[in-house]
């Protein structure tokens, strides 16, 4: 990379020639105000707030759109010089700010952006206290954008960030500018609701209060909220989030920047699922008596379980973990079942995975950031847009560079980027593996190829064989080599990788999830928030969970647990990165943290677990699985695991792949309890077509 010397405010610095002046000034420690420039979007250069003085230029220059390599040396060969604090720059900034505020309303007291508004902050820092403008301000009609984004278009300063975001990052070009001059307006095509799964980020991106969060409207001010850094569990990506609470209530969720995973975006489900944390909550234990559930005390509930479990044979007891379970409670439940002589452990869609093969066989080995090195991608039985919206944006980001060729085996849907649809089912995969398809050459010739296998393949009866075939294909086509492991499993539940890491999977000769949910196989089932399974009659179900969802309706005893914002818990994302979700609020009523429920129950059953605090539990867990203590790191899988996986073989059934996510907005109990998610779901399915305003 060629470096260029440049003077910023009289200070000499070395920057790459491809930097813009704005980047160079920031590298030199100068602060440049901006409204339209955003480092993850293309350059528009239309707000003019970033004007700087360049030596030799008669007028100020927009630093966001001026390259360092375009700067000329002085007449005597002096270094190019940029001033960011000169009188010319000060006057330019004040002039631009005065223009921006000509039509901007005095809405700050009632504006949701108040207190975290770029326009407010920069008017304070760079503006003047008077305006020379006496005419009436213009007004713009508000637009209907759907259930998540509320508009106050009179506040808009036409920075076009939202237009660029929806076109470039979302890949759903639904916003644009119409009109000219004073009549310019930002609008959606025919004022219909936005359809992207990432539209909530428009609110973060908008530098003024023109686009605000509809569910959060007038709910709180930023300075009254407690802020907790945490991890999202709505999918297996593990996006970095900030949970804002007031008292005991979660008020909103915002993204944190994490370049390795979500950059600075989060999906709409991550952001707006929070009203589901308040509704339909289980806040005390329940026992089913003569067909009806009745509220009970903890001791009554434990007694009912003890009476049922008593002297049962361990082979007739099982446990299934749901999508939102943290590693701690799965570890505790596994130990409790072991003391009862049972190794019937499973997750809802995990029957296809075998932790004994090795870690590389069930994580996304290329890593999420690694997608940006890939030049060929084969998607097998997955719909990343629905199963991992943020990861899909990363695939799109790489595709936009023109260096990524994509092939898909599975449902043909709009993924926001173009791909070659190779076929729908396993026969296409077999054809490809034998090189009968032209895409085979694309994979073979690629420097860094990725074979992405979706959770939709894992939920099938022949799932293990599909994974073996995909791993064999990845090995044969050179997707796995020194310094690059291109075999990746895209999970869609936050608990899956963690479960496999601690061995929460069927032991030797134990029952799988499919067998446990077959009539007559089990007497007692511990359901750790498993709401996507059907338990047959005749099985006594102990449900540890947070919401009155399907699992609770089927339960014989309900033990109320804590949601992901109400406990500290370790989760492992789809790439095998260990992450810690932090407690932001407390569980409601008599509900308790899940590991504590299992620990208390173990004592009543006479199988007392040897830890009295979460710290002790974690110590035991780290002893068994050491890599879990390295937070935010990925314990890389051993490539030998993929050879083992590939050699397993097995026969695949000839049927089409189906994504496990039927409705993006309603994938888990918290989402199904959320009114916002329900409205998004209705909008997405076309049940509401027009503005319901």
XYZ file of C-alpha atoms in Angstrom:
693
model
C 0.000 0.000 0.000
C 1.568 3.286 -1.116
C 1.722 5.818 1.677
C 1.449 9.559 1.098
C 2.695 12.366 3.309
C 0.225 15.152 4.022
C -0.012 18.074 6.443
C -3.116 18.266 8.604
C -3.306 21.434 10.713
C 0.483 21.751 10.363
C 1.095 18.175 11.527
C 2.788 15.793 9.104
C 1.212 12.327 8.802
C 1.565 9.263 6.586
C -1.680 7.912 5.112
C -2.544 5.463 2.311
C -3.068 7.224 -1.025
C -6.600 5.833 -1.334
C -7.775 7.617 1.833
C -10.193 10.497 1.534
C -9.265 13.780 3.216
C -11.866 13.051 5.892
C -10.132 9.776 6.764
C -6.727 11.463 6.692
C -7.888 14.256 9.028
C -9.366 11.714 11.439
C -6.131 9.704 11.331
C -4.366 12.908 12.339
C -6.736 13.307 15.270
C -8.822 16.171 13.860
C -12.598 15.967 14.216
C -14.641 16.472 11.063
C -18.418 16.945 11.373
C -20.593 15.112 8.830
C -24.203 14.175 8.138
C -24.291 12.316 4.847
C -20.969 10.463 5.096
C -21.121 7.004 6.675
C -18.162 4.655 6.573
C -20.270 1.668 5.521
C -22.137 3.422 2.713
C -21.113 4.919 -0.617
C -20.097 8.575 -0.639
C -22.828 11.087 -1.480
C -21.020 14.335 -0.672
C -24.245 16.295 -0.385
C -24.493 17.690 3.151
C -21.324 19.832 2.873
C -20.756 19.769 6.620
C -17.289 18.239 6.231
C -15.798 21.202 4.367
C -12.068 21.783 4.995
C -9.512 24.223 3.621
C -6.977 22.786 1.173
C -3.894 24.892 0.422
C -4.161 26.341 -3.073
C -7.927 25.833 -3.381
C -9.967 29.054 -3.716
C -12.917 27.592 -1.843
C -13.520 24.976 0.865
C -13.471 21.305 -0.204
C -15.812 18.477 0.853
C -13.332 16.235 2.657
C -15.489 13.085 2.423
C -15.302 13.048 -1.361
C -11.799 14.388 -1.971
C -9.017 11.855 -2.210
C -5.567 12.256 -0.693
C -4.106 11.255 -4.053
C -5.921 14.224 -5.666
C -4.009 16.743 -3.543
C -1.306 18.719 -5.351
C 2.001 19.708 -3.731
C 2.700 23.456 -3.322
C 4.551 25.553 -5.960
C 7.892 24.966 -4.172
C 7.149 21.270 -3.645
C 5.654 21.734 -0.165
C 3.493 18.877 1.156
C -0.249 19.123 0.434
C -1.781 20.917 3.403
C -5.257 20.663 4.894
C -6.631 22.970 7.575
C -9.610 21.889 9.709
C -9.668 24.745 12.209
C -9.016 27.860 10.072
C -11.385 30.875 9.988
C -12.479 29.822 6.481
C -13.497 26.378 7.755
C -15.274 27.808 10.802
C -17.250 30.192 8.595
C -18.068 27.398 6.115
C -19.364 25.082 8.868
C -21.481 27.817 10.414
C -22.904 28.695 7.007
C -23.773 25.075 6.198
C -25.373 24.584 9.611
C -27.418 27.761 9.166
C -28.688 26.438 5.823
C -29.540 23.040 7.310
C -31.578 24.666 10.056
C -33.526 27.005 7.750
C -36.313 24.454 7.311
C -35.651 22.251 10.311
C -38.493 22.390 12.851
C -37.954 23.204 16.535
C -39.063 19.716 17.503
C -36.293 18.807 19.952
C -38.585 18.737 23.039
C -40.912 16.203 21.406
C -38.417 14.449 19.144
C -37.323 10.894 19.962
C -33.849 11.602 18.666
C -33.409 14.306 21.334
C -30.299 13.669 23.381
C -28.682 11.392 20.803
C -29.078 13.529 17.700
C -26.230 14.322 15.337
C -27.875 17.580 14.307
C -28.216 18.728 17.932
C -24.637 17.772 18.776
C -23.118 19.378 15.716
C -25.236 22.528 15.966
C -23.845 22.868 19.495
C -20.276 22.296 18.353
C -20.126 24.042 14.992
C -23.228 26.183 14.597
C -24.176 29.759 15.417
C -26.945 30.931 17.687
C -28.829 33.044 15.154
C -30.451 32.594 11.774
C -30.775 35.292 9.123
C -33.815 33.570 7.679
C -37.283 34.969 8.379
C -39.535 33.143 5.887
C -41.891 30.310 6.869
C -40.353 26.880 7.250
C -41.421 24.305 4.691
C -43.403 21.277 5.833
C -43.325 17.775 4.344
C -45.971 15.095 4.711
C -45.033 12.062 6.762
C -44.733 8.753 4.957
C -45.980 5.325 6.006
C -43.037 2.896 6.160
C -44.562 -0.061 8.000
C -44.622 -1.201 11.604
C -41.074 -0.364 12.680
C -40.025 3.002 11.303
C -41.935 6.147 12.216
C -41.458 9.175 9.990
C -41.419 12.921 10.638
C -40.276 14.014 7.215
C -40.288 17.744 7.944
C -37.133 17.061 9.986
C -35.343 15.401 7.047
C -32.138 17.068 5.832
C -31.894 14.930 2.625
C -28.605 13.288 3.558
C -29.787 10.160 1.620
C -28.214 7.783 4.123
C -31.458 5.798 4.283
C -31.621 5.570 0.491
C -28.066 4.275 0.297
C -28.532 1.907 3.231
C -31.649 0.218 1.845
C -30.086 -0.076 -1.604
C -26.564 -1.120 -0.682
C -26.712 -2.966 2.628
C -30.268 -4.319 2.641
C -30.338 -4.978 -1.078
C -33.987 -3.940 -1.150
C -33.989 -0.572 -2.960
C -37.259 0.743 -1.580
C -36.391 4.343 -0.730
C -35.537 7.227 -3.009
C -35.599 10.965 -3.581
C -38.351 12.574 -5.640
C -38.738 16.180 -6.714
C -36.183 18.930 -7.218
C -34.813 21.887 -5.330
C -37.030 22.868 -2.446
C -39.526 20.128 -3.246
C -37.102 17.252 -2.715
C -38.599 14.495 -0.557
C -37.441 11.072 0.567
C -40.148 8.484 0.053
C -40.758 4.801 -0.519
C -42.061 3.480 -3.780
C -45.858 4.001 -3.678
C -45.649 4.523 0.103
C -45.827 0.829 0.913
C -44.275 -0.771 3.985
C -40.561 -1.559 3.902
C -39.794 -5.242 3.492
C -36.164 -5.612 4.597
C -35.283 -7.599 7.733
C -32.744 -4.882 8.545
C -34.962 -1.800 8.261
C -34.661 -0.969 11.979
C -31.099 0.166 11.281
C -32.509 3.100 9.296
C -33.335 4.675 12.642
C -29.717 4.393 13.854
C -28.412 5.711 10.575
C -30.684 8.774 10.343
C -28.694 11.741 11.677
C -31.856 13.671 12.587
C -35.272 12.675 13.920
C -36.862 12.057 10.515
C -36.822 8.273 10.929
C -37.442 7.091 14.477
C -38.437 3.813 16.046
C -42.206 3.326 15.936
C -42.554 0.813 18.791
C -40.278 2.967 20.993
C -42.000 6.268 20.173
C -42.226 8.577 23.204
C -41.306 5.752 25.562
C -38.138 7.084 27.182
C -35.273 9.549 26.933
C -31.710 8.278 26.474
C -30.446 9.757 29.747
C -32.926 7.877 31.938
C -31.926 4.436 30.681
C -29.447 1.990 32.188
C -27.257 0.496 29.463
C -26.017 -3.092 29.453
C -23.734 -4.637 26.846
C -24.979 -8.043 25.817
C -25.419 -10.607 23.057
C -28.438 -11.331 20.876
C -29.941 -14.835 20.883
C -32.681 -14.528 18.251
C -30.478 -16.384 15.766
C -27.107 -18.108 15.902
C -25.077 -15.111 14.706
C -24.608 -13.652 18.195
C -24.823 -9.980 17.252
C -23.417 -7.517 19.783
C -26.225 -5.505 21.337
C -26.841 -2.919 24.010
C -29.901 -3.469 26.188
C -31.403 -0.250 27.557
C -33.526 -0.645 30.662
C -35.565 1.603 32.919
C -36.239 0.049 36.293
C -37.135 -3.587 35.649
C -38.251 -3.060 32.095
C -36.267 -3.473 28.884
C -37.059 -0.345 26.862
C -35.062 -0.961 23.694
C -32.207 -2.856 22.097
C -29.529 -1.212 19.973
C -26.563 -2.659 18.075
C -22.973 -2.360 19.257
C -20.157 -2.270 16.747
C -18.469 -5.650 16.360
C -16.534 -5.926 13.109
C -16.121 -9.682 13.465
C -19.852 -10.397 13.549
C -22.527 -7.797 12.920
C -20.478 -4.708 12.000
C -23.005 -2.187 13.293
C -26.297 -3.683 12.098
C -28.866 -5.885 13.815
C -31.971 -7.562 12.448
C -35.457 -6.257 13.164
C -36.224 -9.317 15.258
C -33.226 -8.631 17.490
C -34.237 -5.003 17.894
C -38.008 -5.141 18.258
C -38.716 -8.425 20.007
C -38.606 -6.692 23.386
C -42.330 -6.158 23.874
C -42.487 -9.956 23.891
C -40.406 -9.940 27.089
C -43.330 -8.307 28.954
C -46.272 -10.321 27.702
C -47.426 -13.864 28.437
C -44.657 -14.308 30.983
C -44.559 -17.265 33.341
C -44.000 -15.648 36.717
C -44.773 -18.527 39.078
C -44.713 -22.329 39.046
C -47.753 -24.267 37.809
C -48.911 -27.854 38.301
C -51.426 -29.678 36.099
C -54.228 -31.186 38.184
C -57.075 -33.092 36.501
C -56.197 -31.568 33.176
C -55.939 -27.944 34.306
C -52.869 -25.912 35.237
C -52.974 -24.219 38.640
C -50.524 -21.827 40.242
C -48.339 -23.460 42.879
C -45.385 -22.730 45.130
C -41.852 -23.823 44.237
C -41.892 -26.514 46.929
C -45.199 -27.920 45.640
C -43.890 -28.002 42.072
C -40.668 -29.722 43.149
C -42.652 -32.228 45.245
C -44.835 -33.091 42.237
C -41.707 -33.733 40.150
C -40.070 -35.815 42.899
C -43.222 -37.924 43.231
C -43.188 -38.615 39.493
C -39.457 -39.121 38.931
C -38.834 -41.000 42.190
C -37.435 -44.389 41.313
C -37.814 -44.218 37.539
C -35.318 -45.971 35.302
C -32.953 -43.381 33.797
C -33.591 -44.766 30.314
C -37.179 -43.491 30.577
C -36.093 -39.910 31.369
C -34.940 -37.399 28.760
C -34.224 -33.733 28.189
C -34.608 -31.480 25.161
C -33.146 -27.963 25.104
C -34.810 -25.108 23.245
C -33.301 -22.466 20.974
C -32.638 -19.871 23.671
C -30.945 -22.004 26.326
C -27.593 -20.778 27.650
C -24.704 -23.205 28.078
C -24.849 -23.074 31.894
C -28.327 -24.544 32.275
C -27.700 -27.202 29.640
C -24.562 -28.238 31.494
C -26.424 -28.390 34.831
C -29.319 -30.343 33.313
C -26.914 -32.771 31.670
C -25.223 -33.411 35.043
C -28.591 -33.868 36.769
C -29.717 -36.422 34.173
C -26.386 -38.223 34.446
C -27.029 -38.630 38.192
C -30.388 -40.184 37.315
C -28.629 -42.580 34.944
C -29.827 -40.970 31.719
C -27.941 -39.689 28.683
C -31.082 -38.959 26.635
C -30.154 -35.383 25.743
C -30.992 -33.476 22.589
C -31.730 -30.104 21.082
C -34.802 -29.462 18.955
C -33.104 -29.746 15.556
C -29.745 -31.223 16.446
C -30.127 -34.914 15.666
C -27.891 -34.646 12.592
C -24.852 -33.472 14.578
C -22.426 -35.629 16.494
C -20.183 -33.759 18.941
C -17.846 -36.778 19.061
C -16.825 -36.114 15.430
C -15.164 -32.897 16.517
C -15.889 -29.214 16.620
C -15.121 -28.470 12.958
C -18.047 -30.674 11.918
C -20.708 -28.360 13.377
C -19.395 -24.778 13.351
C -19.153 -22.157 10.611
C -15.421 -22.657 10.066
C -14.702 -19.854 7.571
C -16.010 -17.397 10.235
C -18.443 -14.582 9.475
C -15.693 -12.048 8.748
C -14.067 -14.732 6.550
C -16.945 -14.371 4.083
C -15.133 -11.259 2.879
C -12.225 -13.420 1.644
C -14.443 -15.907 -0.165
C -14.692 -16.011 -3.939
C -17.164 -18.889 -4.319
C -20.077 -19.849 -2.098
C -22.343 -22.863 -2.255
C -25.461 -22.562 -0.094
C -27.026 -25.926 0.747
C -30.475 -26.091 2.321
C -30.381 -22.631 3.864
C -32.086 -19.289 3.480
C -29.558 -16.985 5.140
C -31.818 -13.971 4.699
C -34.390 -15.529 7.037
C -32.072 -17.594 9.251
C -29.279 -15.064 9.815
C -30.196 -11.693 8.354
C -26.983 -9.966 9.461
C -24.782 -12.714 8.032
C -26.759 -12.438 4.794
C -25.847 -8.751 4.658
C -22.187 -9.791 4.933
C -22.601 -12.182 1.979
C -24.237 -9.354 0.021
C -21.407 -6.985 0.962
C -18.883 -9.435 -0.494
C -21.073 -10.106 -3.558
C -21.209 -6.365 -4.331
C -17.435 -6.303 -4.819
C -17.944 -8.585 -7.820
C -15.584 -11.215 -6.402
C -18.112 -13.745 -5.130
C -19.949 -16.328 -7.230
C -22.888 -17.925 -5.451
C -24.706 -21.194 -6.073
C -27.804 -22.323 -4.193
C -29.341 -25.734 -3.609
C -32.758 -25.368 -1.982
C -35.788 -23.075 -2.122
C -35.554 -20.398 -4.782
C -36.130 -17.094 -2.970
C -34.945 -13.512 -3.059
C -31.720 -13.397 -1.031
C -30.945 -9.734 -2.015
C -28.100 -10.861 -4.299
C -28.028 -12.829 -7.534
C -27.036 -16.488 -7.459
C -27.154 -19.524 -9.675
C -30.025 -21.779 -8.623
C -28.618 -25.276 -9.042
C -31.589 -27.308 -7.842
C -33.925 -27.930 -4.939
C -32.793 -31.112 -3.253
C -30.243 -33.751 -2.359
C -30.009 -35.185 -5.884
C -28.545 -31.847 -7.036
C -25.999 -32.070 -4.223
C -25.033 -35.592 -5.316
C -24.756 -34.442 -8.956
C -22.556 -31.556 -7.936
C -20.356 -33.827 -5.827
C -19.690 -35.986 -8.899
C -18.850 -32.836 -10.901
C -21.870 -33.060 -13.218
C -22.605 -29.381 -12.767
C -20.748 -26.361 -14.123
C -20.719 -24.807 -10.649
C -18.360 -27.612 -9.600
C -15.620 -25.937 -11.659
C -16.354 -22.573 -10.045
C -15.776 -24.178 -6.641
C -12.670 -26.054 -7.769
C -11.060 -22.957 -9.288
C -11.865 -20.723 -6.341
C -9.084 -19.609 -4.052
C -11.306 -19.559 -0.955
C -14.514 -21.509 -1.467
C -17.228 -21.818 1.169
C -19.722 -24.642 1.415
C -22.490 -23.354 3.676
C -24.872 -25.996 4.969
C -28.035 -24.751 6.618
C -29.920 -25.888 9.676
C -32.694 -26.926 7.300
C -30.487 -29.859 6.351
C -29.937 -30.668 10.035
C -33.618 -31.058 10.809
C -34.049 -33.845 8.250
C -34.040 -37.572 8.947
C -31.090 -37.934 6.568
C -29.413 -34.816 7.982
C -26.235 -36.583 9.060
C -25.805 -38.011 5.547
C -26.358 -34.570 3.987
C -23.633 -33.078 6.199
C -21.283 -35.966 5.370
C -21.901 -35.462 1.653
C -21.356 -31.695 1.915
C -18.131 -32.190 3.897
C -16.903 -34.697 1.303
C -17.729 -32.215 -1.482
C -15.897 -29.434 0.375
C -12.834 -31.674 0.758
C -12.882 -32.923 -2.843
C -13.259 -29.439 -4.319
C -10.421 -27.888 -2.332
C -12.546 -25.761 -0.021
C -10.494 -27.133 2.874
C -6.759 -26.455 2.704
C -3.897 -24.941 4.679
C -5.016 -21.676 6.193
C -8.595 -21.961 4.926
C -11.461 -24.131 6.122
C -14.453 -23.467 3.899
C -16.934 -25.928 5.406
C -19.477 -24.013 7.460
C -22.704 -24.933 9.201
C -25.167 -22.060 9.512
C -27.247 -22.749 12.598
C -30.406 -20.867 13.353
C -30.642 -21.370 17.103
C -28.403 -19.641 19.621
C -28.134 -22.709 21.852
C -27.093 -25.319 19.274
C -23.305 -24.944 19.149
C -23.066 -24.499 22.926
C -25.106 -27.682 23.419
C -22.751 -29.661 21.189
C -19.707 -28.113 22.912
C -20.785 -29.347 26.360
C -22.012 -32.663 24.984
C -25.727 -31.959 25.379
C -26.442 -34.557 22.718
C -27.487 -38.219 22.804
C -24.879 -40.382 24.580
C -23.911 -43.930 23.624
C -27.125 -45.839 22.811
C -29.296 -42.939 24.013
C -32.467 -41.600 22.442
C -32.463 -38.776 19.890
C -34.982 -35.919 19.891
C -37.024 -37.728 17.236
C -37.149 -40.860 19.396
C -37.907 -38.951 22.602
C -40.928 -37.389 20.948
C -42.245 -40.769 19.792
C -45.183 -42.263 21.724
C -44.247 -44.592 24.551
C -40.500 -43.942 24.596
C -40.236 -41.648 27.634
C -41.962 -41.362 30.996
C -40.508 -37.979 31.914
C -39.228 -35.189 29.660
C -37.380 -32.115 30.889
C -38.093 -29.368 28.356
C -35.602 -26.517 28.676
C -37.682 -23.965 26.792
C -38.253 -26.342 23.883
C -41.315 -24.887 22.166
C -40.953 -26.153 18.614
C -41.491 -29.860 19.396
C -44.586 -32.014 19.815
C -44.483 -34.236 22.876
C -46.798 -37.287 22.667
C -49.364 -38.163 25.345
C -48.213 -40.340 28.206
C -45.007 -38.391 28.802
C -44.785 -36.270 31.946
C -43.393 -32.904 30.827
C -41.416 -30.619 33.130
C -41.150 -27.275 31.322
C -38.501 -24.757 32.372
C -39.184 -21.620 30.376
C -40.249 -18.013 30.224
C -43.418 -17.751 28.125
C -46.862 -19.321 27.949
C -46.078 -20.835 24.575
C -46.582 -24.322 23.106
C -44.184 -25.958 25.584
C -46.006 -24.530 28.584
C -49.415 -25.563 27.214
C -48.235 -29.166 27.035
C -46.454 -29.119 30.416
C -47.442 -31.047 33.540
C -45.224 -28.901 35.734
C -44.067 -25.411 34.757
C -40.960 -23.933 36.373
C -40.657 -20.235 35.411
C -37.182 -19.335 34.124
C -35.339 -16.190 33.066
C -35.180 -14.707 29.564
C -31.866 -13.791 27.924
C -31.951 -10.211 29.210
C -32.521 -11.408 32.780
C -29.556 -13.666 33.396
C -25.870 -13.840 32.748
C -25.244 -16.703 30.364
C -22.707 -18.043 27.899
C -23.791 -18.651 24.312
C -21.697 -19.960 21.431
C -22.511 -18.552 18.013
C -22.598 -20.406 14.704
C -18.879 -19.791 14.038
C -18.004 -21.251 17.465
C -17.326 -17.906 19.149
C -17.926 -17.992 22.909
C -19.987 -15.008 24.029
C -21.489 -13.763 27.256
C -24.989 -12.328 27.484
C -25.292 -10.048 30.504
C -28.165 -9.442 32.856
C -29.926 -6.157 32.135
C -33.133 -6.696 34.152
C -34.568 -9.278 36.565
C -37.023 -12.114 35.976
C -40.659 -11.308 36.891
C -42.462 -12.553 40.013
C -41.262 -15.898 41.320
C -39.300 -16.740 38.174
C -35.646 -17.665 38.735
C -32.489 -18.182 36.679
C -32.585 -21.518 34.913
C -29.388 -23.006 36.348
C -30.613 -22.150 39.882
C -33.917 -23.948 39.232
C -32.066 -27.100 38.144
C -29.715 -26.844 41.149
C -32.637 -26.458 43.587
C -34.545 -29.309 41.965
C -31.513 -31.601 42.180
C -31.510 -31.236 45.965
C -35.207 -32.173 46.273
C -34.597 -35.218 44.072
C -31.700 -36.277 46.304
C -29.214 -35.885 43.463
C -27.641 -32.648 44.665
C -25.412 -30.893 42.131
C -22.071 -29.721 43.594
C -22.350 -25.971 42.942
C -24.059 -23.261 44.968
C -23.307 -20.264 42.730
C -23.056 -19.557 39.036
C -19.314 -19.017 39.495
C -18.896 -22.548 40.873
C -21.049 -23.967 38.078
C -18.905 -22.182 35.510
C -15.729 -23.506 37.105
C -17.039 -27.055 36.786
C -18.108 -26.349 33.209
C -14.726 -24.819 32.246
C -13.003 -27.854 33.704
C -15.054 -30.087 31.415
C -14.915 -27.779 28.369
C -11.944 -25.394 28.749
C -12.479 -23.295 25.611
C -15.740 -21.896 27.028
C -13.801 -19.613 29.365
C -12.191 -17.728 26.480
C -14.905 -15.145 25.886
C -15.124 -13.664 22.381
C -12.631 -16.152 20.986
C -13.100 -18.983 18.543
C -11.590 -22.342 19.407
C -10.799 -23.493 15.870
C -12.033 -26.901 14.825
C -9.605 -29.625 13.830
C -9.766 -30.270 10.079
C -9.471 -34.017 10.755
C -13.068 -33.836 12.040
C -14.237 -33.061 8.513
C -12.445 -36.133 7.121
C -14.212 -38.191 9.784
C -17.533 -36.546 8.928
C -17.029 -37.034 5.193
C -16.148 -40.705 5.655
C -19.411 -41.400 7.491
C -21.401 -41.333 4.261
C -24.962 -42.560 4.601
C -27.829 -42.480 2.133
C -29.721 -39.287 1.410
C -33.435 -39.190 0.654
C -34.492 -37.599 -2.609
C -36.443 -34.614 -1.331
C -36.197 -30.845 -1.549
C -34.547 -28.776 1.178
C -36.862 -26.624 3.270
C -35.714 -23.734 5.438
C -36.676 -24.298 9.087
C -37.669 -20.618 9.331
C -41.172 -20.392 7.905
C -41.868 -16.952 9.349
C -38.823 -14.817 10.151
C -40.678 -12.808 12.791
C -42.161 -15.695 14.808
C -39.326 -18.143 15.383
C -39.254 -18.376 19.183
C -41.480 -17.924 22.264
C -40.381 -14.332 22.913
C -41.063 -13.344 19.301
C -44.452 -15.076 19.316
C -45.443 -13.081 22.407
C -44.505 -9.793 20.740
C -47.253 -7.653 19.207
C -44.698 -5.826 17.052
C -43.428 -9.099 15.569
C -47.015 -10.196 14.916
C -47.685 -7.021 12.954
C -44.428 -7.402 10.997
C -45.429 -10.955 10.178
C -48.848 -9.839 8.908
C -47.234 -7.122 6.783
C -44.693 -9.563 5.364
C -47.346 -12.105 4.420
C -49.367 -9.398 2.680
C -52.338 -9.495 5.055
C -52.052 -5.752 5.595
C -51.368 -3.996 2.344
C -51.929 -0.312 2.946
C -51.092 2.241 5.598
C -52.979 1.294 8.736
C -52.707 4.839 10.022
